[in-house]
Amino acid sequence: MLKYSFRKVGQSLLLAMGVLILAFAMVRMTGDPASLMMSRNASAEEREAFREVMGFNRPVLVQFGDWITHVFMGDFGDSLHFREPALPLVLQRLPATIRLAATGLAFAILIGIPLGLIAGFRANSLVDFFGRLIALLGQSIPNFWLGLILILIFAQRLGWFPVFGADKPESVVLPAFVLSLPVMGELLRLTRSAALEVRNEDFVRTAFSKGLHRYAIYIQHVLPNVAISLVSVIGVEFGYMLGGSIYIETVFAWPGMGQLVGQALGWRDFPLVQTIVVFTSLVVLGLNLLTDLIYALIDPRIRHGK
Amino acid sequence: MASILKVKNLVTKFHTVDGVVNAVNDVSFLLEDGETLAIVGESGSGKSVSMMSIMGLLPMPPAKVEGGQALFNSKDGPVDLIQLPYEAMSDIRGGQIGFVFQDPGTSLNPILTIGKQISETLIRHLGISGREAKDKTVSLLAEVGIPDPTLRFDAFPFQLSGGMRQRVMIAIAVACAPRIVIADEPTTALDVTIQAQIVNLFKELRVKMGVSTIWITHDLGLVAGLADRVLVMYAGQILESAQVDELYENPKHPYTIGLLGALPRLDTQESKRLVSIDGTPPDSTILIHHCPFAWRCAHAFERCWNEKPALTTVGEKHTVACFYAMEEGR
Ligand SMILES: Nc1ncnc2c1ncn2[C@@H]1O[C@H](COP(=O)(O)OP(=O)(O)OP(=O)(O)O)[C@@H](O)[C@H]1O
Ligand SMILES: [Mg+2]
């Protein structure tokens, strides 16, 4: 377990380094970061002055070294729009994004996995049919459209939920549901096929031959083996949800990271975009590491390096 | 001797997209108290399916037990296993009838310790605490010949060899002192030397526990030193049944004679020449109304193609379903 963990941590650190290099390269990809970040009407003198201030006229390696050192100290540079450090701006948005993503993930897990299990055990039943319908819809309906429809019905007509914002506890329900739907569909499909597969394994027959109760077999023998194939997907999907959804956060006016990305792109506020990219990438890497470790906790073969 | 299991007219079919597979066609047999019964036959002859039908372990659908009885002399009196509802059946499975499967590599849950997999049976059927179950599991592990049982309690299946895993399976099967143990080709997946060890372990346990055993195998050679009686199965039917010695000395059915001829003989020069019976078993999706072996039989005559022979007594505890053998015997 220790060896495995060390290896995984090492891999994550390497990847994190890669992320930093990519994020740095991103802004310089077009050749001239100044023209990327400034309005088209800026004069040549203004551009020159901007390069001077931002240090773009120095050798690239020097710029990179400088940037990395600052990043390690938690300084991601200043937002061009707000004219203040970018990191606190991002961190400010974090609680709302986490709230949205965590609620969405909870919806996806609490609905997707049980439905998937039932669908797997009772293939071609009514539950199976509805499950597959949800999976299909979840993965094909455009989320901004669904968001608008839900607002129309549940917020405007029925008045059960606020139309926008994040001021009330129940505000999170509609956007989280929209965010969760594709993930729910994915989890449902995966759980169903994993359950179908595991159900036919020899060791499940052994469990039946021991006279165990049906639910003991499902919960103690089938579910943990199904979970092995779910853990990594859940990790990836949660990372994706944490990245925030520009569409959903815009439609619901949710003050999270996705909304900030949308705004920052509009303002050509590249230091801010860069900060968000680096930050969410690192969060995703952290999540990946976490799933790898959970994976090992469930599956002894991984833990013991088999 | 009293019988502990009486199977009558068992019929099992699989309803698949490719048609109906007639896996078990009217099988009847007795298992006597304390007896070891071997069931032999080529692959696909319905050995496993007939046992799984009795134990309710077939996936339904596609499988369906369409008829027959399996009268088991349970602790609470005689019951028909085929008719038993799930709850009552699960009291018997693992508690009064133990099962050992062919492949110990896939028959144990890969992510649970073997200790847990044995003790959950004990807890289920004996209603004892986790602590007591652990103690009992450790002594069971010792009993089936696993070294360092206390240590091995926490081992996962992948940390054990094939032979050790099969010992764990056996420990599970005998954990609750069952009346019957059904072993479905328990040595097929193992090396020859390990096979002998497992066979010996079985013999030992059988004597110690006085348990009746059904042993399914391809291998007639293995049966000689192990079983009391043999059933020969073919195309979902029983073609011959006799005491072991009688079957070896006096086989009646051409199929049995063929199987015995296919045995590699260690005592002759011909040991390297392995004879097998020509031809293949009939398509199991077609319901056959004559002798199923007629295609491959050198002695088949008109009657064999028109009627299905029934099991007929030809000697003490010796029955055969063959018109040729019956004529010859007369
Ligand atoms: N799940 C299934 N679906 C359809 N047909 C099946 C299924 N399981 C078994 N059968 C069929 O039932 C028949 C009997 O199979 P069974 O497994 O009992 O044979 P066996 O005598 O145990 O053979 P082996 O020695 O290979 O284990 C075969 O024709 C087989 O194809
Ligand atoms: Mg078989």
XYZ file of C-alpha atoms in Angstrom, chain A residues 26-287:
262
model
C -1.232 28.530 -23.257
C -0.968 32.313 -22.962
C 2.126 32.451 -25.165
C 0.827 30.054 -27.803
C -0.260 32.813 -30.148
C 3.193 34.348 -30.054
C 2.323 37.704 -28.564
C 0.537 37.607 -25.247
C 0.070 41.361 -25.337
C -2.150 41.267 -28.434
C -4.088 38.416 -26.841
C -4.827 40.304 -23.681
C -5.357 43.799 -24.977
C -8.172 45.317 -26.882
C -7.739 45.511 -30.651
C -7.661 49.325 -30.632
C -4.657 49.560 -28.332
C -1.869 51.606 -29.846
C 1.659 50.289 -30.432
C 2.998 52.358 -27.546
C 0.356 51.024 -25.206
C 1.279 47.483 -26.210
C 4.958 48.131 -25.603
C 4.210 49.563 -22.186
C 2.008 46.559 -21.373
C 4.800 44.145 -22.364
C 7.181 46.036 -20.143
C 4.829 45.892 -17.151
C 4.014 42.200 -17.601
C 7.607 41.267 -18.333
C 6.744 39.703 -21.697
C 9.860 41.159 -23.276
C 12.145 38.955 -21.182
C 13.436 35.548 -22.375
C 10.735 32.878 -22.102
C 12.697 30.712 -19.653
C 13.225 33.619 -17.324
C 9.523 34.418 -17.497
C 8.676 30.820 -16.717
C 11.068 30.624 -13.780
C 9.657 33.846 -12.439
C 6.049 32.682 -12.861
C 6.671 29.272 -11.267
C 8.381 30.804 -8.248
C 5.436 33.067 -7.714
C 2.943 30.263 -8.213
C 4.660 28.226 -5.523
C 4.223 31.140 -3.189
C 0.537 31.319 -4.036
C 0.879 34.358 -6.234
C -0.783 33.763 -9.580
C -0.466 37.345 -10.748
C -3.087 40.082 -10.811
C -6.367 39.976 -12.619
C -6.327 42.546 -15.424
C -9.993 43.354 -14.933
C -10.142 43.627 -11.159
C -6.562 44.828 -10.737
C -6.078 42.648 -7.709
C -4.502 39.216 -7.046
C -6.235 36.511 -9.076
C -6.054 33.628 -6.595
C -8.289 35.149 -3.895
C -10.816 35.980 -6.612
C -10.896 32.312 -7.567
C -10.962 31.067 -3.993
C -13.893 33.335 -3.300
C -15.894 31.421 -5.895
C -14.860 28.059 -4.554
C -17.525 27.494 -1.865
C -20.384 28.068 -4.310
C -18.811 25.763 -6.880
C -18.143 23.051 -4.331
C -21.700 23.330 -3.060
C -23.079 22.952 -6.560
C -20.746 20.125 -7.570
C -21.135 18.171 -4.348
C -24.923 18.403 -4.471
C -24.869 17.388 -8.123
C -22.616 14.438 -7.384
C -24.836 13.384 -4.504
C -27.872 13.420 -6.829
C -25.998 11.417 -9.437
C -24.758 8.810 -6.962
C -27.915 8.484 -4.879
C -30.151 8.103 -7.920
C -27.833 6.627 -10.536
C -26.236 3.791 -8.586
C -29.331 2.270 -6.928
C -31.275 2.501 -10.194
C -28.335 0.948 -12.015
C -28.163 -1.893 -9.515
C -31.869 -2.631 -9.751
C -31.709 -2.390 -13.531
C -28.788 -4.811 -13.546
C -30.456 -7.344 -11.292
C -33.790 -7.053 -13.027
C -32.779 -6.515 -16.613
C -35.685 -5.604 -18.918
C -37.957 -4.724 -16.010
C -39.843 -1.444 -15.712
C -37.104 0.085 -13.561
C -34.579 -0.980 -16.152
C -36.603 0.717 -18.853
C -36.900 3.997 -16.937
C -33.266 3.807 -15.970
C -32.185 3.513 -19.549
C -34.486 6.362 -20.495
C -32.886 8.604 -17.869
C -29.441 7.560 -19.035
C -30.298 8.374 -22.619
C -31.947 11.718 -21.848
C -29.296 12.676 -19.331
C -26.589 12.285 -21.876
C -28.362 13.860 -24.812
C -30.430 16.836 -23.588
C -28.447 20.115 -23.818
C -28.091 21.292 -20.227
C -28.731 25.011 -20.803
C -32.036 24.146 -22.468
C -33.028 21.797 -19.669
C -32.003 24.480 -17.184
C -34.310 27.020 -18.794
C -37.204 24.565 -18.913
C -36.787 23.657 -15.255
C -36.654 27.324 -14.282
C -39.814 27.903 -16.264
C -41.709 25.067 -14.613
C -40.379 24.757 -11.071
C -39.271 28.310 -10.392
C -41.666 30.506 -12.343
C -44.860 28.463 -12.552
C -44.768 26.447 -9.368
C -42.514 28.788 -7.420
C -40.871 25.903 -5.567
C -37.371 27.176 -6.114
C -35.758 30.600 -6.626
C -35.308 31.604 -10.235
C -31.611 32.406 -9.880
C -28.771 33.079 -7.499
C -27.459 31.171 -4.519
C -29.025 33.028 -1.620
C -31.334 30.320 -0.324
C -30.494 26.761 0.684
C -32.899 25.360 -1.924
C -31.353 27.498 -4.674
C -28.870 24.739 -5.337
C -31.452 22.097 -6.251
C -32.249 23.021 -9.858
C -28.723 23.791 -11.099
C -27.316 20.784 -9.249
C -29.931 18.558 -10.834
C -29.114 19.820 -14.313
C -25.406 19.427 -13.626
C -25.911 15.908 -12.288
C -28.052 14.519 -15.079
C -25.346 13.448 -17.544
C -23.268 12.008 -14.698
C -26.311 10.220 -13.324
C -26.888 8.680 -16.739
C -23.290 7.608 -17.023
C -23.239 6.084 -13.530
C -26.526 4.328 -14.139
C -25.299 2.759 -17.358
C -22.005 1.722 -15.829
C -23.556 0.312 -12.665
C -26.062 -1.632 -14.697
C -23.500 -3.263 -16.938
C -21.098 -3.908 -14.067
C -23.900 -5.486 -12.027
C -24.927 -7.640 -14.974
C -21.367 -8.774 -15.362
C -20.570 -9.352 -11.705
C -23.870 -11.142 -11.172
C -22.741 -13.908 -13.491
C -19.362 -14.352 -11.855
C -18.618 -17.727 -10.324
C -18.087 -16.252 -6.882
C -21.633 -14.929 -6.821
C -22.867 -18.442 -7.516
C -20.668 -19.591 -4.651
C -22.295 -16.989 -2.419
C -25.712 -18.375 -3.372
C -24.475 -21.914 -2.746
C -23.621 -20.854 0.794
C -27.258 -20.008 1.402
C -26.638 -16.336 2.077
C -29.607 -14.016 1.931
C -30.169 -12.330 -1.391
C -29.475 -8.824 -0.120
C -26.390 -9.927 1.765
C -25.095 -11.240 -1.547
C -25.904 -8.031 -3.398
C -24.437 -5.762 -0.765
C -21.420 -7.746 0.401
C -20.393 -9.593 -2.733
C -21.750 -7.797 -5.783
C -21.679 -4.125 -4.803
C -18.006 -3.879 -3.759
C -16.970 -5.495 -7.017
C -19.214 -3.132 -8.952
C -17.786 -0.215 -6.975
C -14.328 -0.957 -8.313
C -15.408 0.070 -11.775
C -17.373 3.083 -10.479
C -14.764 4.770 -8.293
C -12.561 6.053 -11.064
C -15.518 7.369 -13.056
C -16.952 9.149 -10.025
C -13.581 10.797 -9.440
C -13.310 12.029 -12.995
C -16.904 13.258 -13.096
C -16.567 15.115 -9.816
C -13.477 16.844 -11.130
C -15.404 17.853 -14.192
C -18.264 19.184 -12.069
C -15.861 21.140 -9.868
C -14.455 22.794 -12.955
C -17.880 24.378 -13.055
C -20.192 24.585 -15.975
C -20.173 27.885 -17.811
C -23.645 27.260 -19.260
C -25.353 26.109 -16.106
C -23.838 28.780 -13.904
C -24.766 31.414 -16.464
C -28.357 30.217 -16.851
C -28.902 30.024 -13.096
C -26.714 33.045 -12.307
C -24.776 30.811 -9.941
C -21.779 32.687 -8.517
C -19.293 29.881 -9.066
C -16.123 29.216 -10.964
C -17.858 28.508 -14.260
C -19.438 31.944 -14.245
C -16.076 33.502 -13.472
C -14.464 31.653 -16.402
C -17.151 32.964 -18.713
C -16.616 36.521 -17.509
C -12.841 36.317 -17.517
C -12.818 35.086 -21.102
C -15.071 37.961 -22.100
C -12.768 40.466 -20.438
C -9.676 38.831 -22.007
C -8.439 38.578 -18.443
C -5.849 35.930 -19.162
C -4.067 35.939 -15.814
C -7.416 35.168 -14.234
C -8.199 32.436 -16.784
C -4.758 30.991 -16.239
C -5.270 30.952 -12.497
C -8.594 29.173 -12.825
C -7.116 26.620 -15.214
C -4.167 25.881 -12.970
C -6.290 25.778 -9.871
C -8.977 23.446 -11.217
C -6.384 21.217 -12.870
C -4.624 20.798 -9.564
C -7.917 20.049 -7.855
C -8.669 17.415 -10.484
C -5.229 15.906 -10.003
C -5.826 15.795 -6.267
C -9.144 14.055 -6.852
